[in-house]
Coordinates of C-alpha atoms and ligand atoms in Angstrom, one line a residue:
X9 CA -246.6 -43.5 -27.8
X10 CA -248.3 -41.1 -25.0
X11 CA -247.0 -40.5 -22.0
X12 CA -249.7 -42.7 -20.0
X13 CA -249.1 -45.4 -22.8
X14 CA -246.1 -45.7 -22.2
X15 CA -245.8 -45.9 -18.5
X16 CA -248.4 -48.4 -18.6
X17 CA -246.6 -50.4 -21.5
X18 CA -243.3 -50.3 -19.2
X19 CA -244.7 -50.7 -15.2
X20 CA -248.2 -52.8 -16.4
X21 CA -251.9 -51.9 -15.7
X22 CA -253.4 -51.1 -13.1
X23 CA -250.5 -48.2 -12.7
X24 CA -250.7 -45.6 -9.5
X25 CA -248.9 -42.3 -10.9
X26 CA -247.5 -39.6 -8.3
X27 CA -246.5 -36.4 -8.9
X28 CA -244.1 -34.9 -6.4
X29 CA -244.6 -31.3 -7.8
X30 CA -248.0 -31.7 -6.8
X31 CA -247.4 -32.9 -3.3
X32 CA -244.9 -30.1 -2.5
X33 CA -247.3 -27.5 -4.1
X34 CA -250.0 -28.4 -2.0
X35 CA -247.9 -28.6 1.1
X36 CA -246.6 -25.0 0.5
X37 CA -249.9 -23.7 0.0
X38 CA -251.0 -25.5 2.7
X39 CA -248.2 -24.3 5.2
X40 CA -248.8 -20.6 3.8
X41 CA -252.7 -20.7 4.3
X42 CA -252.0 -21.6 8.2
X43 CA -251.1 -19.2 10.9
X44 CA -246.9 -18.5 10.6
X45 CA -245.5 -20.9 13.3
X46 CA -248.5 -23.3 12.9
X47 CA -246.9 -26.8 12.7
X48 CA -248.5 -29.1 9.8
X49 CA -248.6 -33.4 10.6
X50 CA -249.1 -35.4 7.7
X51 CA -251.5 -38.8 8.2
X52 CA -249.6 -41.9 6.9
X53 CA -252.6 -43.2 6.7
X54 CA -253.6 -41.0 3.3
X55 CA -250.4 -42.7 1.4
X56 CA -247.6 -44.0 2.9
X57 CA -245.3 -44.1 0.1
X58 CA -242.0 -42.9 1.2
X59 CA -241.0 -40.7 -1.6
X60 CA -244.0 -39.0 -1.1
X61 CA -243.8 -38.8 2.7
X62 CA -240.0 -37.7 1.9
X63 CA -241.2 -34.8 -0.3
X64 CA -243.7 -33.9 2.4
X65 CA -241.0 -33.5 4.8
X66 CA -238.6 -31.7 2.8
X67 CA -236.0 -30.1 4.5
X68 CA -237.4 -30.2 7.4
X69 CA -237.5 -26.3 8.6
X70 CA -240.6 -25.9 5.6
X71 CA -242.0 -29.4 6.0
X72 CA -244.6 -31.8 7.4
X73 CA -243.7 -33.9 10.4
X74 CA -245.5 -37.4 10.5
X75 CA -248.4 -38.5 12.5
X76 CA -248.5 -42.1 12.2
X77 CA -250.5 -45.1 13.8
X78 CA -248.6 -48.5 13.2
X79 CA -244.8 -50.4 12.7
X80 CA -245.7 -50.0 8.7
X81 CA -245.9 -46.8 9.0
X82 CA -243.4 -46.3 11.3
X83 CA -241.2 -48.0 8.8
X84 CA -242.5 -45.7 5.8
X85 CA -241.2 -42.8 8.1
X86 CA -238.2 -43.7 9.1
X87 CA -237.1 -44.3 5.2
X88 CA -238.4 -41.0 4.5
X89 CA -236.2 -39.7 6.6
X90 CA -238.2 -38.7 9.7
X91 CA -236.4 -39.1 13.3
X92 CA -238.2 -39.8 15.9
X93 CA -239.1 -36.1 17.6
X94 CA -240.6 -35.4 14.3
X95 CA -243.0 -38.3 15.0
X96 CA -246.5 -38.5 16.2
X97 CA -248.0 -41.7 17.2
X98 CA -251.4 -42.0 17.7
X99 CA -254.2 -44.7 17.9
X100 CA -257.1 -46.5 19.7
X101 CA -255.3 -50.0 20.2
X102 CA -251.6 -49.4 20.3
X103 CA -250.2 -53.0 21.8
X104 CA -247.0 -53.0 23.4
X105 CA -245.0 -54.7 20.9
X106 CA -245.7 -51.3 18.9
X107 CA -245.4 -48.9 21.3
X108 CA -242.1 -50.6 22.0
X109 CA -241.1 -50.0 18.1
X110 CA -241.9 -46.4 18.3
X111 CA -240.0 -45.7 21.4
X112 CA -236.5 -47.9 20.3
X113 CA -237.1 -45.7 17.2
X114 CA -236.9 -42.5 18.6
X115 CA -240.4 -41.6 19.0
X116 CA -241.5 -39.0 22.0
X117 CA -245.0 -38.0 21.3
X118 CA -247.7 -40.4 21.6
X119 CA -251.7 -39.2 21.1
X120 CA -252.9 -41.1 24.1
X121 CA -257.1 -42.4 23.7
X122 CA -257.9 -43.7 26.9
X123 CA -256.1 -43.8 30.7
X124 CA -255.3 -47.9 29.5
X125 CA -253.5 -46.7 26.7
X126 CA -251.7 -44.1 28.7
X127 CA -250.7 -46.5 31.0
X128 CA -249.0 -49.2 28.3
X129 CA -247.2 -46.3 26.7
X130 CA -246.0 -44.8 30.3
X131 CA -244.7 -49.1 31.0
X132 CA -242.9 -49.4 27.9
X133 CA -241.3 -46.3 28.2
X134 CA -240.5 -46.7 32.0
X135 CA -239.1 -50.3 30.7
X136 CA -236.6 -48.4 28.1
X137 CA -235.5 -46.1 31.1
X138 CA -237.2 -42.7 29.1
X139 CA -240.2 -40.3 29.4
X140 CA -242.2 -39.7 26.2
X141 CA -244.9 -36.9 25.8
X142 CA -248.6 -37.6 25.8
X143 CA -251.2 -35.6 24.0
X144 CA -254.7 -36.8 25.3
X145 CA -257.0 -37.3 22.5
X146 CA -259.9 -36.0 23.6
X147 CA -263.6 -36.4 22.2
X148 CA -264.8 -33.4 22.7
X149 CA -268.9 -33.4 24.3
X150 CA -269.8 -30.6 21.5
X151 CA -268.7 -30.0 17.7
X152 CA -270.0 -27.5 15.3
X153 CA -269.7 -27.7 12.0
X154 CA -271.5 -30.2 9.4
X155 CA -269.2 -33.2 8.2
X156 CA -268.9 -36.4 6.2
X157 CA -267.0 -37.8 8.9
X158 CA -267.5 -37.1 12.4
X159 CA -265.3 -38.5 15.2
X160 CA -266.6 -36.6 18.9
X161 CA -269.5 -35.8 20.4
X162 CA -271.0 -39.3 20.4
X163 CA -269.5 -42.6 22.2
X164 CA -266.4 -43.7 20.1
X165 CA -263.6 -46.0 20.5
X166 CA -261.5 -43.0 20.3
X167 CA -260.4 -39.9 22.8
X168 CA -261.4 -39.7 26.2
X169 CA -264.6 -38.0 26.8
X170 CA -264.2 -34.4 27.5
X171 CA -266.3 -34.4 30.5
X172 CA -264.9 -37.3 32.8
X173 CA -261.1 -35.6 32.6
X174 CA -261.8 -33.4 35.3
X175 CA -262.2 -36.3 37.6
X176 CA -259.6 -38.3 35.5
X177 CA -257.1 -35.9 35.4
X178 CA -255.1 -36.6 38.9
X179 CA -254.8 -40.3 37.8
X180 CA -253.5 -38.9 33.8
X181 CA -250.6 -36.9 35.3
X182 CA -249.1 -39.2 37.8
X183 CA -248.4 -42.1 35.0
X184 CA -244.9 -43.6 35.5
X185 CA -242.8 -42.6 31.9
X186 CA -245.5 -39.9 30.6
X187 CA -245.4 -36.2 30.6
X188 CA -248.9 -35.0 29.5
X189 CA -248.4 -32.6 27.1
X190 CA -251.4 -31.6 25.5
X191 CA -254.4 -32.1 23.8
X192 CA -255.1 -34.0 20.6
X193 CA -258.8 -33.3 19.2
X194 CA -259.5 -34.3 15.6
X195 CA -263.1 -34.0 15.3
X196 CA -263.5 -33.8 11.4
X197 CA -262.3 -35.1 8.0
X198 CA -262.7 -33.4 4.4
X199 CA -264.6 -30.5 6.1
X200 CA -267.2 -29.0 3.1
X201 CA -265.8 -25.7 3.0
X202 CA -263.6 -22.8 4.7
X203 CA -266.2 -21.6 6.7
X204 CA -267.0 -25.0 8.7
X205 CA -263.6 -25.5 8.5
X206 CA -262.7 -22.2 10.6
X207 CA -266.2 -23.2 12.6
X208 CA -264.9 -26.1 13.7
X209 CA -261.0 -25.0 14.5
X210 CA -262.9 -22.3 16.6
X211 CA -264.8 -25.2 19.0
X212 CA -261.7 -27.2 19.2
X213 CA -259.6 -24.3 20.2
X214 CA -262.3 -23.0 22.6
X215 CA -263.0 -26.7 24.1
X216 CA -259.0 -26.8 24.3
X217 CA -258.9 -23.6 26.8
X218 CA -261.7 -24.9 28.5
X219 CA -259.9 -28.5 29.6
X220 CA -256.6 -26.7 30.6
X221 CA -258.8 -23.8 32.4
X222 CA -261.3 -26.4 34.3
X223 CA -259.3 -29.7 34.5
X224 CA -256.4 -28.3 35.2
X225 CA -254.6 -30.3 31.5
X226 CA -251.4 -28.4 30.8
X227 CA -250.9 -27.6 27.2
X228 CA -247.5 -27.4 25.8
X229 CA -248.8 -29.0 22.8
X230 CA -252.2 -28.3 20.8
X231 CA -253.2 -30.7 18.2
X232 CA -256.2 -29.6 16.8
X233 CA -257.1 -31.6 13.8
X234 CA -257.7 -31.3 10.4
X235 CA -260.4 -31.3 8.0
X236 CA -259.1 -30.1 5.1
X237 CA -260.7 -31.3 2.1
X238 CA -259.7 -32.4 -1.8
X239 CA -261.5 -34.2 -4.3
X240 CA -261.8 -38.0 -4.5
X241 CA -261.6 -39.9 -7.8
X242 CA -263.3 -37.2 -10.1
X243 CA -261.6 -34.4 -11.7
X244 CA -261.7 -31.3 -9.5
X245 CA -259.4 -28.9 -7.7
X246 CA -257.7 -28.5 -4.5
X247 CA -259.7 -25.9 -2.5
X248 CA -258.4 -23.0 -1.3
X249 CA -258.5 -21.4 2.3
X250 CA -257.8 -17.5 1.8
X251 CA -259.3 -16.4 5.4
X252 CA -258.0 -19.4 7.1
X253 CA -254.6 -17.5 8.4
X254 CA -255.9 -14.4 9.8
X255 CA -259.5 -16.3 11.1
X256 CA -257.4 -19.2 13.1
X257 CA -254.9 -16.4 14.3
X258 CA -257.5 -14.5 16.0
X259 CA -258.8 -17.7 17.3
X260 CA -255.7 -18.6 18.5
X261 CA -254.9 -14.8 19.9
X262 CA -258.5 -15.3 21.8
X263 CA -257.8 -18.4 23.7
X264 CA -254.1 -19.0 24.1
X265 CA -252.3 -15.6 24.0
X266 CA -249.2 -16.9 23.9
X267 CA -249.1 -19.4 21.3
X268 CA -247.0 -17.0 19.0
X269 CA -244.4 -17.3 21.6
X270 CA -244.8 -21.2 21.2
X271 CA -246.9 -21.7 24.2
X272 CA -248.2 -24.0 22.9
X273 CA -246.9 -25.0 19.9
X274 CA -249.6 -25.4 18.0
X275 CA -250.2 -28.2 15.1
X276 CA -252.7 -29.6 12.7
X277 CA -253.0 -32.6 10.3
X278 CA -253.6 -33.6 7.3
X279 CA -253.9 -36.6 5.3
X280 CA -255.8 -36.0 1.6
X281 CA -255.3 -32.7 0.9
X282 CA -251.9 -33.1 1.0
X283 CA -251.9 -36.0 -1.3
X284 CA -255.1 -36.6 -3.3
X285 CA -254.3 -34.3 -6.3
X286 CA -251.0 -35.7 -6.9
X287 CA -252.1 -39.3 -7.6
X288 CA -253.6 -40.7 -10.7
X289 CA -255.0 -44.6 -11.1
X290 CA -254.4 -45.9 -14.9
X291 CA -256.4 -48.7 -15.7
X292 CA -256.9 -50.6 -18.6
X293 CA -260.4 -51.7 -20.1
X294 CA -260.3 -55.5 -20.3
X295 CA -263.9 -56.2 -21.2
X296 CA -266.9 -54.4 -22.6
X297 CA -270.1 -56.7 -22.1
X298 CA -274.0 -56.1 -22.8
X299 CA -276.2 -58.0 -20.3
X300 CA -280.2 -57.6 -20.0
X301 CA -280.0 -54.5 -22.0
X302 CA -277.0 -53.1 -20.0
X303 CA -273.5 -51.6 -20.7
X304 CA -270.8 -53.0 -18.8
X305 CA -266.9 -51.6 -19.0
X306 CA -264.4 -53.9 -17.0
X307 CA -261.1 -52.9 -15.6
X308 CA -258.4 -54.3 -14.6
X309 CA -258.5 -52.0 -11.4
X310 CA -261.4 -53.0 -9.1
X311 CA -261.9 -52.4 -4.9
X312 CA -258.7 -54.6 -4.8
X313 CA -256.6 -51.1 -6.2
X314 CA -258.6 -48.4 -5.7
X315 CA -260.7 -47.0 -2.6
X316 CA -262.0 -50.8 -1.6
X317 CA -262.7 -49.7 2.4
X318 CA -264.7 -46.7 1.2
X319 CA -265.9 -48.9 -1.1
X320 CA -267.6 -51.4 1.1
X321 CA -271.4 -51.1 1.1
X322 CA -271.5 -47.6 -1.0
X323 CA -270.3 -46.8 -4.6
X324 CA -267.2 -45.2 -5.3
X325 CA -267.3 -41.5 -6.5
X326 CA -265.5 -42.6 -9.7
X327 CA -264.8 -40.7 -13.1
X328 CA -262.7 -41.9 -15.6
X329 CA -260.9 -40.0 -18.7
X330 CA -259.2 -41.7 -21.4
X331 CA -255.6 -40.9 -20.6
X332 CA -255.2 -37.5 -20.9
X333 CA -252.7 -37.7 -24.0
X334 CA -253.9 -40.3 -26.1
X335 CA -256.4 -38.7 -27.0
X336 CA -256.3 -37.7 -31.1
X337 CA -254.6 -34.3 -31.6
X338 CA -257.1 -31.5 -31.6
X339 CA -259.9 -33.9 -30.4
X340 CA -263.0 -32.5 -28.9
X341 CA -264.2 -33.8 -25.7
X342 CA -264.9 -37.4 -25.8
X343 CA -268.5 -38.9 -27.3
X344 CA -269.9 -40.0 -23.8
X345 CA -272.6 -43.2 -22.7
X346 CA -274.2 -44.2 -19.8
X347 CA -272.9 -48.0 -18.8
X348 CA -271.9 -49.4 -15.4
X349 CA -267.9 -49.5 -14.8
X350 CA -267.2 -52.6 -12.8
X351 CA -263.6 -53.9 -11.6
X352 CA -262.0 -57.8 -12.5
X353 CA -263.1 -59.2 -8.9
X354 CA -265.4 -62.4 -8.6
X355 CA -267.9 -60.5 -6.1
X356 CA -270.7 -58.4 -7.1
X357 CA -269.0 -55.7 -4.8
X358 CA -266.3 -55.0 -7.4
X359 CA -268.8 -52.0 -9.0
X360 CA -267.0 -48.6 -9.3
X361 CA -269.7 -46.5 -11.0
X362 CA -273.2 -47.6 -11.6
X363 CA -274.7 -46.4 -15.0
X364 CA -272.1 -43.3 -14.7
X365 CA -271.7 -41.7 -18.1
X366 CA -268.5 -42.7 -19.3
X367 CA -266.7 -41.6 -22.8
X368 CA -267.0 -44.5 -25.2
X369 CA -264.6 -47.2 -24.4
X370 CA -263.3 -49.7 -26.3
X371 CA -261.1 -52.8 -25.2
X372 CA -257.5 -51.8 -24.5
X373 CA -257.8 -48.4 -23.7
X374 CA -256.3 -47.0 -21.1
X375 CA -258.3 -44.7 -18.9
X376 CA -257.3 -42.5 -15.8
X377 CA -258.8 -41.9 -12.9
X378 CA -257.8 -38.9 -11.2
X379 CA -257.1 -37.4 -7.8
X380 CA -256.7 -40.8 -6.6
X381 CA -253.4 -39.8 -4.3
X382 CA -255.0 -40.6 -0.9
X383 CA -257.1 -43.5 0.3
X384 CA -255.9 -45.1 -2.8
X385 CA -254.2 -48.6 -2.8
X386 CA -253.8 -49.1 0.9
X387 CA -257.3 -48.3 1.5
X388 CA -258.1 -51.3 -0.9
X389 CA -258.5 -54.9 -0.2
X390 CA -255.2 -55.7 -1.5
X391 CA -255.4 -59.1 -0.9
X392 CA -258.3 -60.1 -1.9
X393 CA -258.9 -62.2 -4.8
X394 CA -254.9 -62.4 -5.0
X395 CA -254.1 -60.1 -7.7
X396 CA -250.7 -58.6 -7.7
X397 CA -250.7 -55.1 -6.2
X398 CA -250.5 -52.3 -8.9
X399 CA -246.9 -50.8 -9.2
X400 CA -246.8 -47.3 -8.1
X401 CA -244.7 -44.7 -10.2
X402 CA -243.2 -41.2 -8.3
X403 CA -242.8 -38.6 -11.1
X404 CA -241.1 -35.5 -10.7
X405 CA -240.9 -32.4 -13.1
X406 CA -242.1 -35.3 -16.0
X407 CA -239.8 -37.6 -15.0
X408 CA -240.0 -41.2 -13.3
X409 CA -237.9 -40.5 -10.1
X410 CA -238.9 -44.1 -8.8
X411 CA -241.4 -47.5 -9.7
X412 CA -241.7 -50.0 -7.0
X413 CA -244.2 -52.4 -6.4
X414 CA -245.8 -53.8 -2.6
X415 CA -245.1 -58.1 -3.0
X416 CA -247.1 -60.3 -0.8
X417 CA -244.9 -63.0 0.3
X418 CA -246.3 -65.8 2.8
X419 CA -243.1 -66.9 5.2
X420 CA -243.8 -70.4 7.6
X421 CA -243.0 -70.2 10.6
Ligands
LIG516 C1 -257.1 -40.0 9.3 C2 -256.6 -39.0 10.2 C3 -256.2 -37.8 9.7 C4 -256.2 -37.4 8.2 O1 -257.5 -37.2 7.7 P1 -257.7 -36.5 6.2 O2 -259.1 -36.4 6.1 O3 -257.0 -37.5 5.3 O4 -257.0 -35.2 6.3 C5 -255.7 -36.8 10.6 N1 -255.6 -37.1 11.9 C6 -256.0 -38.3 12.4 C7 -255.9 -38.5 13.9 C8 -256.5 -39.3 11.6 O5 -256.9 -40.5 12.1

C-alpha cells in the first residue's frame, strides 16, 4: 500500500499531513534571508497546531517566538512550549477576560489598535499589580507596494491612524500598567514578490522613524510586518528572498542606526510562509456525477476542511494530484479532463474548482492537495454541516511523530 494509502487507510479521509522538516527548513531559510539579529514572530493564526508551533520555536536561541490573537491560541502556545516574554498578543477586540489570560500567563507584549484597547490592557494589568509593553499598531496614512491584502492607508478597524498620534500621543504614554514600546505596522500579506516586499519594509521603516521623530513614540520595539508569500493549494515553491538581508539592513542602517545594537530590536511576522509548504490535504473521491452535460468529482473534503473563509464568495485556488505514490510505477503524467471538483456540503458554496482540469478520477481514489499548511482547517467552517473535523498527521523525517483530531463537544451549562 502507498504511503498516502496507507495513512489515509489508518487516520480516515479527509487527512491533513504535516511535515516538520518542512517547517524547520523554511524557518531557517527564513531566519537566514533576514538581517542577523532580526527577530522572526510566527502568526497562530496560519496553523496553530502545536507540534508545528513547537518546531517553529525550536530551541529557542534559532526560533520563532509567537504572535497570537486569542485564549486558543494562547493555549496552542503555551503547549508548544512558549513562555510568556516570547509572546505577542495582538488584535482589534481583545475583551478583558482575554487580556486577563494572557497576562496570568505570562504575557508582556501586547500590539495595542486603538487608545480603548490600550486602556483595557493598561486596567487588567494595573489589576494583576504588573506593567506589560505596548506596541501601537499603527495604520500607516501611506503604503507602497501592490498587494492581495491591504491593511493601512484606508479606514480600518485596525491600528491607530498614523496622523492623529501626534495629538494622541500625551494621552498613549500616561496609561496606568503600559509602557509604550514601539510600533506595530503590518500593512501587507503574501506580498507578489521580493521587490514589493523590500518596497514595502522600506515605507514601514521610514513611517516608523517618522512617528518616533514627530510624535515623539519611543521605539524600543519595531514590528514591522510581514508579507512574505508561499503558494496556496496548487503545486509550487517557496519563494526565495536573496537581496532581502543586505536591502532591509541598509534600510534599517538609514533610519535607526542603532538597531544592530538592539535599539530597537527589531521583528517581523509571518504566518504562511512559514507553514504553507509543509501541509498536504488528502481527500478521497466519493462521487463522480454527469449533470446537463457536466463533469462533477466529489470529495469528501469541502469549505468545511479546507480554505472555507477564503472560500466565501470566490473559488478556491485548488489543484489536486492523485497521491503522489499511488501512482503505477514508471507512470507518465496523469491523462487530464476538465470537470468541476465540488466538496460533500448541502450548499451550492461547497465548489473548490470550477471546470479545473483535473487527472481522470475514479471513485475511491485518493487525491492530494498540496501546500495546504496555512489557512487550512481552521480557516474552514468546521462546523458547518457537522462533519467530524479531519484528523491531522505531524510527520517527521517519514515518520508519523503525532495524529490527533479537533472533537466538537456541546457542554450545558
Ligand atoms: C495574519 C497576520 C500575519 C500573518 O500573515 P501571513 O500572510 O500568513 O504571513 C502577521 N501579522 C499579523 C498582525 C496578522 O494579523
Amino acid at each position: 500500500m502507498s504511503r498516502h494509502a496507507d495513512l489515509v487507510a489508518r487516520y480516515g479521509s479527509p487527512l491533513y499531513v504535516y511535515d516538520l522538516d518542512r517547517v524547520t527548513a523554511a524557518r531557517d531559510a527564513l531566519l537566514s534571508s533576514l538581517p542577523e539579529g532580526v527577530e522572526l514572530f510566527f502568526s497562530f493564526k496560519a496553523n496553530p497546531h502545536p507540534e508545528i508551533a513547537r518546531a517553529l520555536r525550536g530551541d529557542g536561541r534559532n526560533g520563532c517566538m509567537a504572535e497570537i490573537s486569542s485564549t486558543g491560541e494562547l493555549a496552542a502556545a503555551l503547549e508548544a512550549g512558549f513562555d510568556g516574554s516570547q509572546v505577542l498578543y495582538t488584535g482589534p477586540g481583545k475583551t478583558y477576560a482575554e487580556i486577563e489570560a494572557a497576562v496570568d500567563a505570562g504575557v508582556a507584549m501586547f500590539s495595542v489598535e486603538s487608545p480603548t484597547d490600550l486602556q483595557h490592557v493598561g486596567e487588567v494589568a494595573t489589576g494583576r499589580g504588573v506593567v506589560v509593553d505596548c506596541l501601537l499598531r499603527v495604520n500607516s496614512a501611506t503604503s507602497s507596494a501592490a498587494t492581495s491584502i491591504r491593511m493601512t492607508g484606508t479606514p480600518s478597524q485596525f491600528g491607530i491612524d498614523s496622523e492623529t498620534l501626534p495629538e494622541l500621543m500625551p494621552e498613549l504614554r500616561t496609561v496606568p500598567g503600559t509602557r509604550l514600546a514601539g510600533v506595530h505596522l503590518f500593512s501587507l500579506s503574501n506580498s507578489k514578490d521580493e521587490e514589493s516586499l523590500v518596497a514595502e519594509f522600506r515605507n514601514t521603516i521610514s513611517v516608523a522613524a517618522r512617528l518616533e521623530r514627530e510624535a515623539g513614540l519611543p521605539i524600543r520595539f519595531l514590528d514591522i510586518g510581514g508579507g512574505f508569500a508561499a503558494p496556496y493549494l496548487t503545486p509550487g515553491e517557496r519563494p526565495v528572498y536573496p537581496n532581502l538581508r543586505a536591502e532591509l539592513s541598509a534600510i534599517l542602517d538609514e533610519h535607526f542606526p542603532a538597531w544592530r545594537e538592539g535599539t530597537p530590536r527589531v521583528a517581523c511576522e509571518s504566518g504562511r510562509h512559514l507553514v504553507g509548504d509543509c501541509g498536504e490535504l488528502l481527500s478521497t473521491v466519493v462521487n463522480i456525477k454527469e449533470s446537463r452535460g457536466r463533469k462533477f468529482v466529489i470529495l469528501d473534503a469541502g469549505i468545511n476542511t479546507l480554505g472555507g473563509m477564503s472560500g466565501l464568495g470566490r473559488l478556491l485556488p485548488v489543484s489536486v494530484r492523485p497521491a503522489e505514490d499511488d501512482l503505477p510505477e514508471g507512470a507518465g503524467p496523469a491523462e487530464q479532463e476538465v470537470a468541476t471538483l465540488a466538496g460533500p456540503l448541502c450548499t451550492p458554496g461547497d465548489i473548490l474548482g470550477k471546470n479545473v482540469r483535473l487527472p481522470v478520477l475514479k471513485i475511491g481514489d485518493v487525491v492530494g492537495i498540496p501546500n495546504a499548511g496555512a489557512y487550512g482547517m481552521t480557516a474552514s467552517l468546521l462546523m458547518f454541516l457537522g462533519r467530524p473535523a479531519p484528523a491531522e498527521v505531524v510527520v517527521r523525517g517519514g515518520e508519523v511523530v503525532s495524529a490527533s483530531r479537533i472533537e466538537f463537544v456541546r457542554t450545558y451549562q
